[in-house]
Amino acid sequence: MNGFLQNFSLEGKIALVTGASYGIGFAIAVAYAEAGATIVFNDIRQELVDKGLAAYEEKGIKAHGFVCDVTEETKVQAMVAAIEKEIGEIDILVNNAGIIKRIPMHEMKADEFRQVIDVDLNAPFIVSKAVLPSMMKRRSGKIINICSMMSEFGRETVSAYAAAKGGLKMLTKNIASEYGEYNIQCNGIGPGYIATPQTAPLREIQADGSRHPFDRFIIAKTPAARWGSSEDLQGPAVFLASEASNFVNGQILYVDGGIAAYIGKQPG
Ligand code: NAP
Ligand code: GCO
């Protein structure tokens, strides 16, 4: 790799990607491995971690998997300690693990709201806090938070998710502000609508064989006129994890096919 492109290499780096047995986290971790990083990931259940390890193996990647619920601080601290002992200190953290509950707010239970905030906002705090001391000691680190279009916009039935992802945008800016002096960069990626298990209900073919109304809405609202794929996020994720972005801090990079810029197509 020539001099300039070396800035995009992740050779010798250790990356922890949370919730990365499949979906967006898996795609980002695969790209990191291809850029030279050692991959560490976690998921809630052993069978998911095993499934993830097999999927990485199929790609020729020897990943390290841990069973850990990112909302449980003692478990997260124990996982980070084990990673640092068994594999090495974490250079790159991607706070990817997330859930969504699509319930009209007036029908949503407080506990359901809290569950979404716990995974999508409290957990990125918990995991970032666990990796920061080592990054501060080494005066180097990358934290990437997977935000959302809902970091900027609301819509029906996703009040908890929008509150969490809006908070995650500001947590990103605050980590950038508080730890920039340690040469730690914290940025966000704001994916548009990506075809993963999380959005599968929004793309279900209807009983009459037609496309889901929301599917049609997103196609009309996206200048690229398509759903994104997890692979669309790989380049931006490698950039934000690499030396090439060392002076980028506190930014949310929207990878959305243009949704956030577009008023939307007139209904046909
Ligand atoms: P996904 O397919 O639902 O995958 C989410 C992953 O997070 C799963 O592996 C899940 O494991 C894991 N997870 C959930 N709760 C966890 C916890 N408490 N501890 C550890 N792992 C946990 O979602 P995705 O579409 O890949 O989304 C990944 C991230 O991108 C999320 O933060 C999501 O909000 C965000 N995002 C997605 C889109 C999109 O259009 N898909 C767009 C913008 C942002 P389990 O299978 O065990 O639940
Ligand atoms: C929804 C979707 C979105 C996407 C994503 C968009 O129900 O509106 O799930 O929230 O997951 O966050 O960026």
mmCIF file of C-alpha atoms and ligand atoms in Angstrom:
data_model
loop_
_atom_site.group_PDB
_atom_site.id
_atom_site.type_symbol
_atom_site.label_atom_id
_atom_site.label_comp_id
_atom_site.label_asym_id
_atom_site.label_seq_id
_atom_site.Cartn_x
_atom_site.Cartn_y
_atom_site.Cartn_z
ATOM 1 C CA MET A 1 0.000 0.000 0.000
ATOM 2 C CA ASN A 2 1.531 3.376 -0.998
ATOM 3 C CA GLY A 3 2.293 6.086 1.564
ATOM 4 C CA PHE A 4 -1.003 7.995 1.553
ATOM 5 C CA LEU A 5 -3.264 4.911 1.473
ATOM 6 C CA GLN A 6 -1.354 3.549 4.487
ATOM 7 C CA ASN A 7 -3.346 6.136 6.469
ATOM 8 C CA PHE A 8 -6.441 3.995 5.885
ATOM 9 C CA SER A 9 -4.818 0.789 7.114
ATOM 10 C CA LEU A 10 -5.902 -0.794 10.408
ATOM 11 C CA GLU A 11 -2.863 -3.112 10.529
ATOM 12 C CA GLY A 12 -1.938 -3.993 14.108
ATOM 13 C CA LYS A 13 -5.120 -2.476 15.580
ATOM 14 C CA ILE A 14 -7.585 -4.294 17.857
ATOM 15 C CA ALA A 15 -11.238 -3.446 17.198
ATOM 16 C CA LEU A 16 -14.187 -4.242 19.479
ATOM 17 C CA VAL A 17 -17.518 -4.131 17.624
ATOM 18 C CA THR A 18 -20.515 -4.676 19.891
ATOM 19 C CA GLY A 19 -23.464 -6.785 18.749
ATOM 20 C CA ALA A 20 -21.582 -7.918 15.651
ATOM 21 C CA SER A 21 -22.707 -11.529 15.071
ATOM 22 C CA TYR A 22 -24.577 -10.286 12.013
ATOM 23 C CA GLY A 23 -26.051 -7.138 10.468
ATOM 24 C CA ILE A 24 -24.273 -3.796 10.319
ATOM 25 C CA GLY A 25 -21.779 -4.673 13.053
ATOM 26 C CA PHE A 26 -20.708 -7.821 11.246
ATOM 27 C CA ALA A 27 -20.167 -5.942 7.962
ATOM 28 C CA ILE A 28 -18.111 -3.257 9.695
ATOM 29 C CA ALA A 29 -15.994 -5.888 11.471
ATOM 30 C CA VAL A 30 -15.360 -7.737 8.201
ATOM 31 C CA ALA A 31 -14.126 -4.506 6.601
ATOM 32 C CA TYR A 32 -11.900 -3.824 9.616
ATOM 33 C CA ALA A 33 -10.408 -7.307 9.330
ATOM 34 C CA GLU A 34 -9.737 -6.767 5.629
ATOM 35 C CA ALA A 35 -8.051 -3.466 6.564
ATOM 36 C CA GLY A 36 -5.782 -5.420 8.924
ATOM 37 C CA ALA A 37 -7.461 -5.206 12.336
ATOM 38 C CA THR A 38 -7.941 -8.000 14.871
ATOM 39 C CA ILE A 39 -11.681 -8.417 15.414
ATOM 40 C CA VAL A 40 -13.347 -8.800 18.804
ATOM 41 C CA PHE A 41 -17.138 -8.852 19.079
ATOM 42 C CA ASN A 42 -19.814 -9.694 21.597
ATOM 43 C CA ASP A 43 -23.403 -10.749 21.603
ATOM 44 C CA ILE A 44 -25.940 -11.601 24.239
ATOM 45 C CA ARG A 45 -26.143 -15.362 23.744
ATOM 46 C CA GLN A 46 -23.461 -18.043 23.223
ATOM 47 C CA GLU A 47 -25.302 -19.494 20.256
ATOM 48 C CA LEU A 48 -25.212 -16.068 18.568
ATOM 49 C CA VAL A 49 -21.516 -15.675 19.315
ATOM 50 C CA ASP A 50 -20.900 -19.167 17.905
ATOM 51 C CA LYS A 51 -22.946 -18.274 14.808
ATOM 52 C CA GLY A 52 -20.914 -15.119 14.445
ATOM 53 C CA LEU A 53 -17.580 -16.924 14.841
ATOM 54 C CA ALA A 54 -18.613 -19.351 12.100
ATOM 55 C CA ALA A 55 -19.665 -16.498 9.829
ATOM 56 C CA TYR A 56 -16.323 -14.738 10.347
ATOM 57 C CA GLU A 57 -14.514 -18.037 9.758
ATOM 58 C CA GLU A 58 -16.348 -18.382 6.428
ATOM 59 C CA LYS A 59 -14.815 -15.041 5.462
ATOM 60 C CA GLY A 60 -11.375 -16.284 6.501
ATOM 61 C CA ILE A 61 -11.419 -14.125 9.648
ATOM 62 C CA LYS A 62 -10.319 -15.516 13.017
ATOM 63 C CA ALA A 63 -12.469 -13.324 15.256
ATOM 64 C CA HIS A 64 -12.683 -13.378 19.064
ATOM 65 C CA GLY A 65 -16.214 -13.613 20.457
ATOM 66 C CA PHE A 66 -17.514 -12.858 23.938
ATOM 67 C CA VAL A 67 -20.932 -13.363 25.489
ATOM 68 C CA CYS A 68 -21.838 -10.047 27.088
ATOM 69 C CA ASP A 69 -24.949 -7.914 27.493
ATOM 70 C CA VAL A 70 -23.675 -4.384 26.867
ATOM 71 C CA THR A 71 -26.181 -2.937 29.348
ATOM 72 C CA GLU A 72 -24.510 -4.699 32.287
ATOM 73 C CA GLU A 73 -21.570 -2.595 33.441
ATOM 74 C CA THR A 74 -19.774 -5.235 35.525
ATOM 75 C CA LYS A 75 -20.013 -7.730 32.669
ATOM 76 C CA VAL A 76 -18.718 -5.125 30.196
ATOM 77 C CA GLN A 77 -15.788 -4.225 32.470
ATOM 78 C CA ALA A 78 -14.971 -7.924 32.853
ATOM 79 C CA MET A 79 -15.136 -8.442 29.076
ATOM 80 C CA VAL A 80 -12.831 -5.471 28.391
ATOM 81 C CA ALA A 81 -10.377 -6.715 31.044
ATOM 82 C CA ALA A 82 -10.393 -10.188 29.465
ATOM 83 C CA ILE A 83 -9.847 -8.722 25.993
ATOM 84 C CA GLU A 84 -6.922 -6.603 27.227
ATOM 85 C CA LYS A 85 -5.412 -9.654 28.995
ATOM 86 C CA GLU A 86 -5.971 -12.275 26.300
ATOM 87 C CA ILE A 87 -5.797 -10.271 23.061
ATOM 88 C CA GLY A 88 -4.500 -6.777 23.730
ATOM 89 C CA GLU A 89 -5.611 -3.208 24.404
ATOM 90 C CA ILE A 90 -8.568 -1.946 22.352
ATOM 91 C CA ASP A 91 -7.683 0.676 19.731
ATOM 92 C CA ILE A 92 -11.105 0.968 18.078
ATOM 93 C CA LEU A 93 -14.553 0.660 19.670
ATOM 94 C CA VAL A 94 -17.719 0.562 17.574
ATOM 95 C CA ASN A 95 -20.858 0.928 19.700
ATOM 96 C CA ASN A 96 -23.120 -0.920 17.279
ATOM 97 C CA ALA A 97 -25.381 -3.104 19.457
ATOM 98 C CA GLY A 98 -28.900 -1.736 19.387
ATOM 99 C CA ILE A 99 -32.590 -2.506 19.568
ATOM 100 C CA ILE A 100 -35.753 -0.791 18.434
ATOM 101 C CA LYS A 101 -39.355 -1.108 19.629
ATOM 102 C CA ARG A 102 -41.926 0.305 17.218
ATOM 103 C CA ILE A 103 -44.851 1.197 19.499
ATOM 104 C CA PRO A 104 -47.051 4.348 19.451
ATOM 105 C CA MET A 105 -45.749 6.431 22.377
ATOM 106 C CA HIS A 106 -49.138 6.688 24.076
ATOM 107 C CA GLU A 107 -49.265 2.884 24.160
ATOM 108 C CA MET A 108 -45.621 2.296 25.121
ATOM 109 C CA LYS A 109 -44.880 1.061 28.645
ATOM 110 C CA ALA A 110 -42.221 3.007 30.587
ATOM 111 C CA ASP A 111 -40.238 -0.210 30.933
ATOM 112 C CA GLU A 112 -40.215 -0.690 27.141
ATOM 113 C CA PHE A 113 -38.961 2.887 26.718
ATOM 114 C CA ARG A 114 -36.280 2.278 29.332
ATOM 115 C CA GLN A 115 -35.125 -0.950 27.621
ATOM 116 C CA VAL A 116 -34.429 0.910 24.362
ATOM 117 C CA ILE A 117 -32.631 3.767 26.142
ATOM 118 C CA ASP A 118 -30.615 1.165 28.068
ATOM 119 C CA VAL A 119 -29.245 -0.616 25.003
ATOM 120 C CA ASP A 120 -29.048 2.287 22.547
ATOM 121 C CA LEU A 121 -27.746 5.048 24.846
ATOM 122 C CA ASN A 122 -26.693 3.794 28.293
ATOM 123 C CA ALA A 123 -24.682 0.906 26.822
ATOM 124 C CA PRO A 124 -22.524 3.094 24.527
ATOM 125 C CA PHE A 125 -21.730 5.138 27.668
ATOM 126 C CA ILE A 126 -20.878 1.963 29.624
ATOM 127 C CA VAL A 127 -18.681 0.411 26.928
ATOM 128 C CA SER A 128 -16.955 3.705 26.044
ATOM 129 C CA LYS A 129 -16.221 4.315 29.742
ATOM 130 C CA ALA A 130 -14.666 0.835 29.957
ATOM 131 C CA VAL A 131 -12.237 1.385 27.068
ATOM 132 C CA LEU A 132 -11.334 5.043 27.708
ATOM 133 C CA PRO A 133 -8.734 4.549 30.520
ATOM 134 C CA SER A 134 -6.470 2.439 28.288
ATOM 135 C CA MET A 135 -6.924 4.811 25.335
ATOM 136 C CA MET A 136 -6.106 7.783 27.608
ATOM 137 C CA LYS A 137 -2.962 6.042 28.901
ATOM 138 C CA ARG A 138 -1.805 5.326 25.327
ATOM 139 C CA ARG A 139 -3.000 8.759 24.104
ATOM 140 C CA SER A 140 -4.692 7.139 21.155
ATOM 141 C CA GLY A 141 -8.125 5.720 20.383
ATOM 142 C CA LYS A 142 -11.159 5.683 18.095
ATOM 143 C CA ILE A 143 -14.758 5.453 19.293
ATOM 144 C CA ILE A 144 -17.473 5.181 16.653
ATOM 145 C CA ASN A 145 -21.136 5.311 17.663
ATOM 146 C CA ILE A 146 -23.769 3.940 15.294
ATOM 147 C CA CYS A 147 -26.376 6.676 15.304
ATOM 148 C CA SER A 148 -29.371 6.897 12.979
ATOM 149 C CA MET A 149 -31.605 9.080 10.836
ATOM 150 C CA MET A 150 -33.521 9.214 14.110
ATOM 151 C CA SER A 151 -30.623 11.160 15.580
ATOM 152 C CA GLU A 152 -32.057 14.016 13.487
ATOM 153 C CA PHE A 153 -35.671 13.149 12.650
ATOM 154 C CA GLY A 154 -38.689 11.696 14.407
ATOM 155 C CA ARG A 155 -41.387 9.474 13.091
ATOM 156 C CA GLU A 156 -44.396 7.619 14.404
ATOM 157 C CA THR A 157 -43.822 4.701 16.847
ATOM 158 C CA VAL A 158 -40.075 5.180 17.451
ATOM 159 C CA SER A 159 -40.056 7.703 20.334
ATOM 160 C CA ALA A 160 -37.668 5.707 22.543
ATOM 161 C CA TYR A 161 -35.315 4.909 19.674
ATOM 162 C CA ALA A 162 -35.222 8.546 18.480
ATOM 163 C CA ALA A 163 -34.606 9.780 22.032
ATOM 164 C CA ALA A 164 -31.767 7.281 22.407
ATOM 165 C CA LYS A 165 -30.168 7.965 19.041
ATOM 166 C CA GLY A 166 -30.530 11.728 19.524
ATOM 167 C CA GLY A 167 -28.798 11.326 22.863
ATOM 168 C CA LEU A 168 -26.133 9.153 21.254
ATOM 169 C CA LYS A 169 -25.371 11.978 18.817
ATOM 170 C CA MET A 170 -24.740 14.327 21.741
ATOM 171 C CA LEU A 171 -22.800 11.674 23.708
ATOM 172 C CA THR A 172 -20.587 11.372 20.615
ATOM 173 C CA LYS A 173 -19.945 15.126 20.601
ATOM 174 C CA ASN A 174 -19.275 15.125 24.343
ATOM 175 C CA ILE A 175 -16.770 12.265 24.259
ATOM 176 C CA ALA A 176 -15.060 14.104 21.381
ATOM 177 C CA SER A 177 -14.965 17.283 23.459
ATOM 178 C CA GLU A 178 -13.790 15.689 26.714
ATOM 179 C CA TYR A 179 -11.133 13.309 25.290
ATOM 180 C CA GLY A 180 -9.847 15.005 22.165
ATOM 181 C CA GLU A 181 -6.802 16.188 24.107
ATOM 182 C CA TYR A 182 -5.809 12.503 24.561
ATOM 183 C CA ASN A 183 -5.761 12.042 20.768
ATOM 184 C CA ILE A 184 -9.004 10.083 21.049
ATOM 185 C CA GLN A 185 -11.485 10.744 18.269
ATOM 186 C CA CYS A 186 -15.179 9.980 18.770
ATOM 187 C CA ASN A 187 -17.467 10.189 15.752
ATOM 188 C CA GLY A 188 -20.788 8.736 14.704
ATOM 189 C CA ILE A 189 -22.073 6.996 11.631
ATOM 190 C CA GLY A 190 -25.709 7.736 10.832
ATOM 191 C CA PRO A 191 -26.913 4.971 8.527
ATOM 192 C CA GLY A 192 -29.991 5.653 6.427
ATOM 193 C CA TYR A 193 -32.432 2.801 5.928
ATOM 194 C CA ILE A 194 -30.350 -0.367 5.691
ATOM 195 C CA ALA A 195 -31.638 -3.836 4.766
ATOM 196 C CA THR A 196 -30.906 -5.855 7.915
ATOM 197 C CA PRO A 197 -32.993 -7.991 10.295
ATOM 198 C CA GLN A 198 -33.830 -4.824 12.255
ATOM 199 C CA THR A 199 -35.694 -3.304 9.295
ATOM 200 C CA ALA A 200 -37.063 -6.555 7.850
ATOM 201 C CA PRO A 201 -40.602 -5.798 9.175
ATOM 202 C CA LEU A 202 -40.585 -2.557 7.149
ATOM 203 C CA ARG A 203 -39.827 -4.441 3.934
ATOM 204 C CA GLU A 204 -42.228 -7.368 4.257
ATOM 205 C CA ILE A 205 -44.082 -8.238 1.054
ATOM 206 C CA GLN A 206 -47.813 -7.659 1.636
ATOM 207 C CA ALA A 207 -50.522 -10.367 1.371
ATOM 208 C CA ASP A 208 -51.407 -9.104 -2.118
ATOM 209 C CA GLY A 209 -47.758 -9.397 -3.187
ATOM 210 C CA SER A 210 -47.158 -5.633 -3.117
ATOM 211 C CA ARG A 211 -44.220 -3.955 -1.404
ATOM 212 C CA HIS A 212 -44.687 -2.720 2.181
ATOM 213 C CA PRO A 213 -45.959 0.912 2.171
ATOM 214 C CA PHE A 214 -42.931 1.948 4.253
ATOM 215 C CA ASP A 215 -40.639 0.258 1.737
ATOM 216 C CA ARG A 216 -42.203 2.324 -1.031
ATOM 217 C CA PHE A 217 -41.951 5.461 1.134
ATOM 218 C CA ILE A 218 -38.225 4.975 1.728
ATOM 219 C CA ILE A 219 -37.550 4.367 -1.959
ATOM 220 C CA ALA A 220 -39.357 7.656 -2.766
ATOM 221 C CA LYS A 221 -37.543 9.500 0.035
ATOM 222 C CA THR A 222 -34.062 8.325 -0.941
ATOM 223 C CA PRO A 223 -32.362 10.031 -3.922
ATOM 224 C CA ALA A 224 -30.431 6.776 -4.434
ATOM 225 C CA ALA A 225 -33.899 5.145 -4.791
ATOM 226 C CA ARG A 226 -32.814 2.050 -2.871
ATOM 227 C CA TRP A 227 -32.344 0.711 0.649
ATOM 228 C CA GLY A 228 -28.764 0.765 1.830
ATOM 229 C CA SER A 229 -26.776 -2.397 2.437
ATOM 230 C CA SER A 230 -24.503 -2.996 5.415
ATOM 231 C CA GLU A 231 -21.622 -2.967 2.926
ATOM 232 C CA ASP A 232 -22.428 0.698 2.108
ATOM 233 C CA LEU A 233 -21.212 1.526 5.628
ATOM 234 C CA GLN A 234 -17.854 -0.271 5.379
ATOM 235 C CA GLY A 235 -15.809 2.488 3.716
ATOM 236 C CA PRO A 236 -16.989 5.290 6.049
ATOM 237 C CA ALA A 237 -16.439 2.994 9.060
ATOM 238 C CA VAL A 238 -12.855 2.174 8.002
ATOM 239 C CA PHE A 239 -12.164 5.883 7.420
ATOM 240 C CA LEU A 240 -13.383 6.856 10.904
ATOM 241 C CA ALA A 241 -11.339 4.027 12.494
ATOM 242 C CA SER A 242 -8.126 4.934 10.642
ATOM 243 C CA GLU A 243 -5.345 7.496 10.988
ATOM 244 C CA ALA A 244 -6.871 9.242 7.959
ATOM 245 C CA SER A 245 -9.551 10.720 10.251
ATOM 246 C CA ASN A 246 -7.296 11.854 13.117
ATOM 247 C CA PHE A 247 -8.514 15.458 12.814
ATOM 248 C CA VAL A 248 -12.178 14.483 12.436
ATOM 249 C CA ASN A 249 -13.835 14.599 15.854
ATOM 250 C CA GLY A 250 -17.402 14.935 17.093
ATOM 251 C CA GLN A 251 -18.940 14.480 13.664
ATOM 252 C CA ILE A 252 -21.885 12.322 12.623
ATOM 253 C CA LEU A 253 -21.269 10.977 9.123
ATOM 254 C CA TYR A 254 -24.650 10.242 7.546
ATOM 255 C CA VAL A 255 -24.474 7.350 5.101
ATOM 256 C CA ASP A 256 -28.057 7.570 3.898
ATOM 257 C CA GLY A 257 -28.162 7.705 0.100
ATOM 258 C CA GLY A 258 -29.206 11.354 0.423
ATOM 259 C CA ILE A 259 -32.362 10.996 2.546
ATOM 260 C CA ALA A 260 -31.435 13.831 4.921
ATOM 261 C CA ALA A 261 -30.943 16.237 1.989
ATOM 262 C CA TYR A 262 -34.119 15.412 0.056
ATOM 263 C CA ILE A 263 -37.730 16.614 0.458
ATOM 264 C CA GLY A 264 -38.918 13.447 -1.317
ATOM 265 C CA LYS A 265 -40.428 12.527 -4.671
ATOM 266 C CA GLN A 266 -43.963 13.629 -5.570
ATOM 267 C CA PRO A 267 -46.240 10.556 -5.208
ATOM 268 C CA GLY A 268 -46.724 8.986 -8.654
HETATM 269 P P1 NAP B 1 -29.783 -5.913 14.172
HETATM 270 O O1 NAP B 1 -29.768 -6.655 12.896
HETATM 271 O O2 NAP B 1 -30.988 -5.945 15.039
HETATM 272 O O3 NAP B 1 -28.498 -6.334 15.048
HETATM 273 C C1 NAP B 1 -28.338 -5.738 16.309
HETATM 274 C C2 NAP B 1 -27.262 -6.513 17.031
HETATM 275 O O4 NAP B 1 -27.116 -5.983 18.356
HETATM 276 C C3 NAP B 1 -27.642 -7.994 17.173
HETATM 277 O O5 NAP B 1 -26.499 -8.806 17.023
HETATM 278 C C4 NAP B 1 -28.141 -8.040 18.609
HETATM 279 O O6 NAP B 1 -28.028 -9.295 19.205
HETATM 280 C C5 NAP B 1 -27.181 -7.061 19.276
HETATM 281 N N1 NAP B 1 -27.682 -6.637 20.584
HETATM 282 C C6 NAP B 1 -28.908 -6.157 20.886
HETATM 283 N N2 NAP B 1 -28.981 -5.893 22.198
HETATM 284 C C7 NAP B 1 -27.778 -6.222 22.748
HETATM 285 C C8 NAP B 1 -27.236 -6.186 24.061
HETATM 286 N N3 NAP B 1 -27.951 -5.764 25.108
HETATM 287 N N4 NAP B 1 -25.967 -6.612 24.240
HETATM 288 C C9 NAP B 1 -25.232 -7.079 23.204
HETATM 289 N N5 NAP B 1 -25.677 -7.139 21.916
HETATM 290 C C10 NAP B 1 -26.941 -6.710 21.710
HETATM 291 O O7 NAP B 1 -29.498 -4.383 13.889
HETATM 292 P P2 NAP B 1 -28.727 -3.678 12.693
HETATM 293 O O8 NAP B 1 -29.698 -3.249 11.681
HETATM 294 O O9 NAP B 1 -27.524 -4.469 12.313
HETATM 295 O O10 NAP B 1 -28.288 -2.355 13.485
HETATM 296 C C11 NAP B 1 -27.033 -2.264 14.137
HETATM 297 C C12 NAP B 1 -26.962 -0.858 14.679
HETATM 298 O O11 NAP B 1 -27.216 0.080 13.621
HETATM 299 C C13 NAP B 1 -28.008 -0.564 15.754
HETATM 300 O O12 NAP B 1 -27.467 0.322 16.710
HETATM 301 C C14 NAP B 1 -29.103 0.170 14.976
HETATM 302 O O13 NAP B 1 -29.867 1.017 15.814
HETATM 303 C C15 NAP B 1 -28.285 0.948 14.000
HETATM 304 N N6 NAP B 1 -28.968 1.382 12.785
HETATM 305 C C16 NAP B 1 -29.580 0.478 11.976
HETATM 306 C C17 NAP B 1 -30.162 0.952 10.786
HETATM 307 C C18 NAP B 1 -30.871 0.042 9.830
HETATM 308 O O14 NAP B 1 -31.573 0.580 8.940
HETATM 309 N N7 NAP B 1 -30.732 -1.269 9.944
HETATM 310 C C19 NAP B 1 -30.082 2.293 10.454
HETATM 311 C C20 NAP B 1 -29.465 3.173 11.356
HETATM 312 C C21 NAP B 1 -28.892 2.687 12.504
HETATM 313 P P3 NAP B 1 -29.382 -10.169 19.387
HETATM 314 O O15 NAP B 1 -29.635 -10.799 18.070
HETATM 315 O O16 NAP B 1 -29.050 -11.151 20.473
HETATM 316 O O17 NAP B 1 -30.494 -9.228 19.796
HETATM 317 C C1 GCO B 2 -37.519 2.740 11.656
HETATM 318 C C2 GCO B 2 -36.186 2.149 11.263
HETATM 319 C C3 GCO B 2 -35.100 3.184 11.412
HETATM 320 C C4 GCO B 2 -33.779 2.573 11.033
HETATM 321 C C5 GCO B 2 -32.670 3.538 11.170
HETATM 322 C C6 GCO B 2 -32.790 4.698 10.239
HETATM 323 O O1 GCO B 2 -38.341 2.029 12.224
HETATM 324 O O2 GCO B 2 -37.701 3.941 11.353
HETATM 325 O O3 GCO B 2 -35.909 1.002 12.033
HETATM 326 O O4 GCO B 2 -35.063 3.651 12.725
HETATM 327 O O5 GCO B 2 -33.477 1.493 11.852
HETATM 328 O O6 GCO B 2 -32.442 3.930 12.484
HETATM 329 O O7 GCO B 2 -31.574 5.426 10.295
#
